[in-house]
PDB file of C-alpha atoms in Angstrom:
ATOM      1  CA  MET J  27       0.044   0.152  -0.110  1.00  0.00           C
ATOM      2  CA  SER J  28       3.056   2.574   0.604  1.00  0.00           C
ATOM      3  CA  LEU J  29       3.892   1.711  -2.661  1.00  0.00           C
ATOM      4  CA  ASN J  30       0.606   2.895  -4.247  1.00  0.00           C
ATOM      5  CA  LEU J  31      -0.153  -0.734  -5.535  1.00  0.00           C
ATOM      6  CA  GLU J  32      -2.906  -1.552  -3.215  1.00  0.00           C
ATOM      7  CA  GLN J  33      -4.818  -3.142  -6.096  1.00  0.00           C
ATOM      8  CA  TYR J  34      -2.925  -6.229  -5.437  1.00  0.00           C
ATOM      9  CA  VAL J  35      -3.329  -6.612  -1.524  1.00  0.00           C
ATOM     10  CA  SER J  36      -6.477  -9.065  -2.392  1.00  0.00           C
ATOM     11  CA  GLU J  37      -4.719 -11.311  -4.604  1.00  0.00           C
ATOM     12  CA  PHE J  38      -1.746 -11.376  -2.225  1.00  0.00           C
ATOM     13  CA  SER J  39      -3.825 -11.972   0.705  1.00  0.00           C
ATOM     14  CA  ALA J  40      -5.727 -14.603  -0.900  1.00  0.00           C
ATOM     15  CA  GLN J  41      -2.604 -16.593  -1.761  1.00  0.00           C
ATOM     16  CA  ASN J  42      -1.492 -16.158   1.881  1.00  0.00           C
ATOM     17  CA  VAL J  43       1.651 -14.190   1.025  1.00  0.00           C
ATOM     18  CA  ASN J  44       2.989 -12.855   4.683  1.00  0.00           C
ATOM     19  CA  GLY J  45       6.793 -11.087   4.491  1.00  0.00           C
ATOM     20  CA  GLU J  46       8.369 -14.530   4.657  1.00  0.00           C
ATOM     21  CA  HIS J  47       6.793 -15.478   1.240  1.00  0.00           C
ATOM     22  CA  LEU J  48       7.286 -12.066  -0.488  1.00  0.00           C
ATOM     23  CA  LEU J  49      10.961 -11.796  -0.003  1.00  0.00           C
ATOM     24  CA  GLN J  50      11.122 -14.930  -1.755  1.00  0.00           C
ATOM     25  CA  LEU J  51       9.153 -13.440  -4.946  1.00  0.00           C
ATOM     26  CA  ASP J  52      10.621 -12.912  -8.425  1.00  0.00           C
ATOM     27  CA  GLY J  53       9.381 -11.572 -11.501  1.00  0.00           C
ATOM     28  CA  SER J  54       7.308 -14.648 -12.757  1.00  0.00           C
ATOM     29  CA  LYS J  55       6.009 -15.350  -9.246  1.00  0.00           C
ATOM     30  CA  LEU J  56       4.294 -11.637  -9.102  1.00  0.00           C
ATOM     31  CA  LYS J  57       3.192 -12.291 -12.738  1.00  0.00           C
ATOM     32  CA  ALA J  58       1.582 -15.410 -11.102  1.00  0.00           C
ATOM     33  CA  LEU J  59       0.014 -13.484  -8.382  1.00  0.00           C
ATOM     34  CA  GLY J  60      -1.310 -11.005 -10.818  1.00  0.00           C
ATOM     35  CA  VAL J  61       1.199  -8.613 -11.133  1.00  0.00           C
ATOM     36  CA  THR J  62       0.721  -7.784 -14.920  1.00  0.00           C
ATOM     37  CA  SER J  63       2.281  -4.387 -15.496  1.00  0.00           C
ATOM     38  CA  SER J  64       5.886  -4.632 -15.723  1.00  0.00           C
ATOM     39  CA  GLN J  65       6.312  -1.321 -13.854  1.00  0.00           C
ATOM     40  CA  ASP J  66       4.706  -2.843 -10.730  1.00  0.00           C
ATOM     41  CA  ARG J  67       6.817  -5.595 -10.785  1.00  0.00           C
ATOM     42  CA  ALA J  68      10.000  -3.180 -11.239  1.00  0.00           C
ATOM     43  CA  ILE J  69       8.514  -1.209  -8.153  1.00  0.00           C
ATOM     44  CA  ILE J  70       8.050  -4.572  -6.273  1.00  0.00           C
ATOM     45  CA  LYS J  71      11.528  -6.000  -6.834  1.00  0.00           C
ATOM     46  CA  LYS J  72      13.244  -2.796  -5.999  1.00  0.00           C
ATOM     47  CA  LYS J  73      11.480  -2.499  -2.672  1.00  0.00           C
ATOM     48  CA  LEU J  74      11.989  -6.106  -2.038  1.00  0.00           C
ATOM     49  CA  LYS J  75      15.605  -6.061  -2.944  1.00  0.00           C
ATOM     50  CA  GLU J  76      15.930  -2.630  -0.422  1.00  0.00           C
ATOM     51  CA  MET J  77      14.279  -4.786   2.443  1.00  0.00           C
ATOM     52  CA  LYS J  78      16.449  -7.994   1.627  1.00  0.00           C
ATOM     53  CA  ALA J  79      19.293  -5.272   2.087  1.00  0.00           C
ATOM     54  CA  SER J  80      17.993  -4.188   5.081  1.00  0.00           C
ATOM     55  CA  LEU J  81      17.698  -7.235   6.306  1.00  0.00           C
ATOM     56  CA  GLU J  82      21.079  -8.698   5.543  1.00  0.00           C
ATOM     57  CA  LYS J  83      22.642  -5.598   7.256  1.00  0.00           C
ATOM     58  CA  ALA J  84      20.408  -6.115  10.295  1.00  0.00           C
ATOM     59  CA  ARG J  85      21.653  -9.962  10.099  1.00  0.00           C
ATOM     60  CA  LYS J  86      25.146  -8.966  10.291  1.00  0.00           C
ATOM     61  CA  ALA J  87      25.062  -6.931  13.037  1.00  0.00           C
ATOM     62  CA  GLN J  88      23.481  -8.683  14.909  1.00  0.00           C
ATOM     63  CA  GLU J  89      26.274 -11.295  14.381  1.00  0.00           C
ATOM     64  CA  LYS J  90      28.809  -9.052  15.442  1.00  0.00           C
ATOM     65  CA  MET J  91      26.986  -8.200  18.708  1.00  0.00           C
ATOM     66  CA  GLU J  92      26.640 -11.810  19.471  1.00  0.00           C
ATOM     67  CA  LYS J  93      30.328 -12.024  18.698  1.00  0.00           C
ATOM     68  CA  GLN J  94      31.051  -9.259  20.864  1.00  0.00           C
ATOM     69  CA  ARG J  95      29.067 -10.605  23.921  1.00  0.00           C
ATOM     70  CA  GLU J  96      31.036 -14.287  23.146  1.00  0.00           C
ATOM     71  CA  LYS J  97      34.276 -12.288  23.183  1.00  0.00           C
ATOM     72  CA  LEU J  98      33.349 -10.494  26.580  1.00  0.00           C
ATOM     73  CA  ARG J  99      31.966 -13.516  28.284  1.00  0.00           C
ATOM     74  CA  LYS J 100      35.531 -15.549  27.691  1.00  0.00           C
ATOM     75  CA  LYS J 101      37.443 -12.559  28.885  1.00  0.00           C
ATOM     76  CA  GLU J 102      35.458 -12.247  32.011  1.00  0.00           C
ATOM     77  CA  GLN J 103      35.927 -16.203  32.271  1.00  0.00           C
ATOM     78  CA  GLU J 104      39.722 -15.806  31.860  1.00  0.00           C
ATOM     79  CA  GLN J 105      39.542 -13.516  34.553  1.00  0.00           C
ATOM     80  CA  LEU J 106      37.217 -15.543  37.216  1.00  0.00           C
ATOM     81  CA  GLN J 107      39.837 -18.382  36.366  1.00  0.00           C
ATOM     82  CA  ARG J 108      42.963 -16.104  36.915  1.00  0.00           C
ATOM     83  CA  ARG J 109      41.147 -14.796  40.572  1.00  0.00           C
ATOM     84  CA  SER J 110      40.431 -18.157  41.426  1.00  0.00           C
ATOM     85  CA  LYS J 111      44.393 -19.120  40.567  1.00  0.00           C
ATOM     86  CA  LYS J 112      45.736 -16.505  43.065  1.00  0.00           C
ATOM     87  CA  THR J 113      42.964 -17.407  45.549  1.00  0.00           C
ATOM     88  CA  ASP J 114      43.859 -20.915  45.627  1.00  0.00           C
ATOM     89  CA  LYS J 115      47.505 -19.944  45.792  1.00  0.00           C
ATOM     90  CA  CYS J 116      47.199 -17.497  48.649  1.00  0.00           C
ATOM     91  CA  SER J 117      45.267 -20.102  50.397  1.00  0.00           C
ATOM     92  CA  SER J 118      47.884 -22.738  49.847  1.00  0.00           C
ATOM     93  CA  ASP J 119      50.548 -20.552  50.635  1.00  0.00           C
ATOM     94  CA  ALA J 120      48.650 -19.468  53.906  1.00  0.00           C
ATOM     95  CA  THR J 121      48.228 -23.474  54.753  1.00  0.00           C
ATOM     96  CA  GLU J 122      51.826 -24.078  54.101  1.00  0.00           C
ATOM     97  CA  GLY J 123      52.844 -21.354  56.464  1.00  0.00           C
ATOM     98  CA  THR J 124      50.790 -23.077  59.272  1.00  0.00           C
ATOM     99  CA  ASN J 125      51.754 -26.425  58.855  1.00  0.00           C
ATOM    100  CA  GLU J 126      55.769 -25.147  58.795  1.00  0.00           C
ATOM    101  CA  GLN J 127      55.043 -23.728  62.488  1.00  0.00           C
TER     102      GLN J 127
END
């Protein structure tokens, strides 16, 4: 509708074309859905291309964030292990000192 192509809404709805299906449409599938105008198909394909690019950009950003989170988790885990080793060493040193007395 935002593309001023509301004449196709009913056919798309009747064919259960949802967002996921929409992204899979190409020129021949659009024709099969009743988009007979080549200009209208071009408009739809251009918008679909933009949407796919936007989705891909968002997916990559999400992956980057997940990698950063994982890197941070690993760093925190390493710090906890180092602290634990220091604590264990201090405890064993203190125990050895008590045993020597």
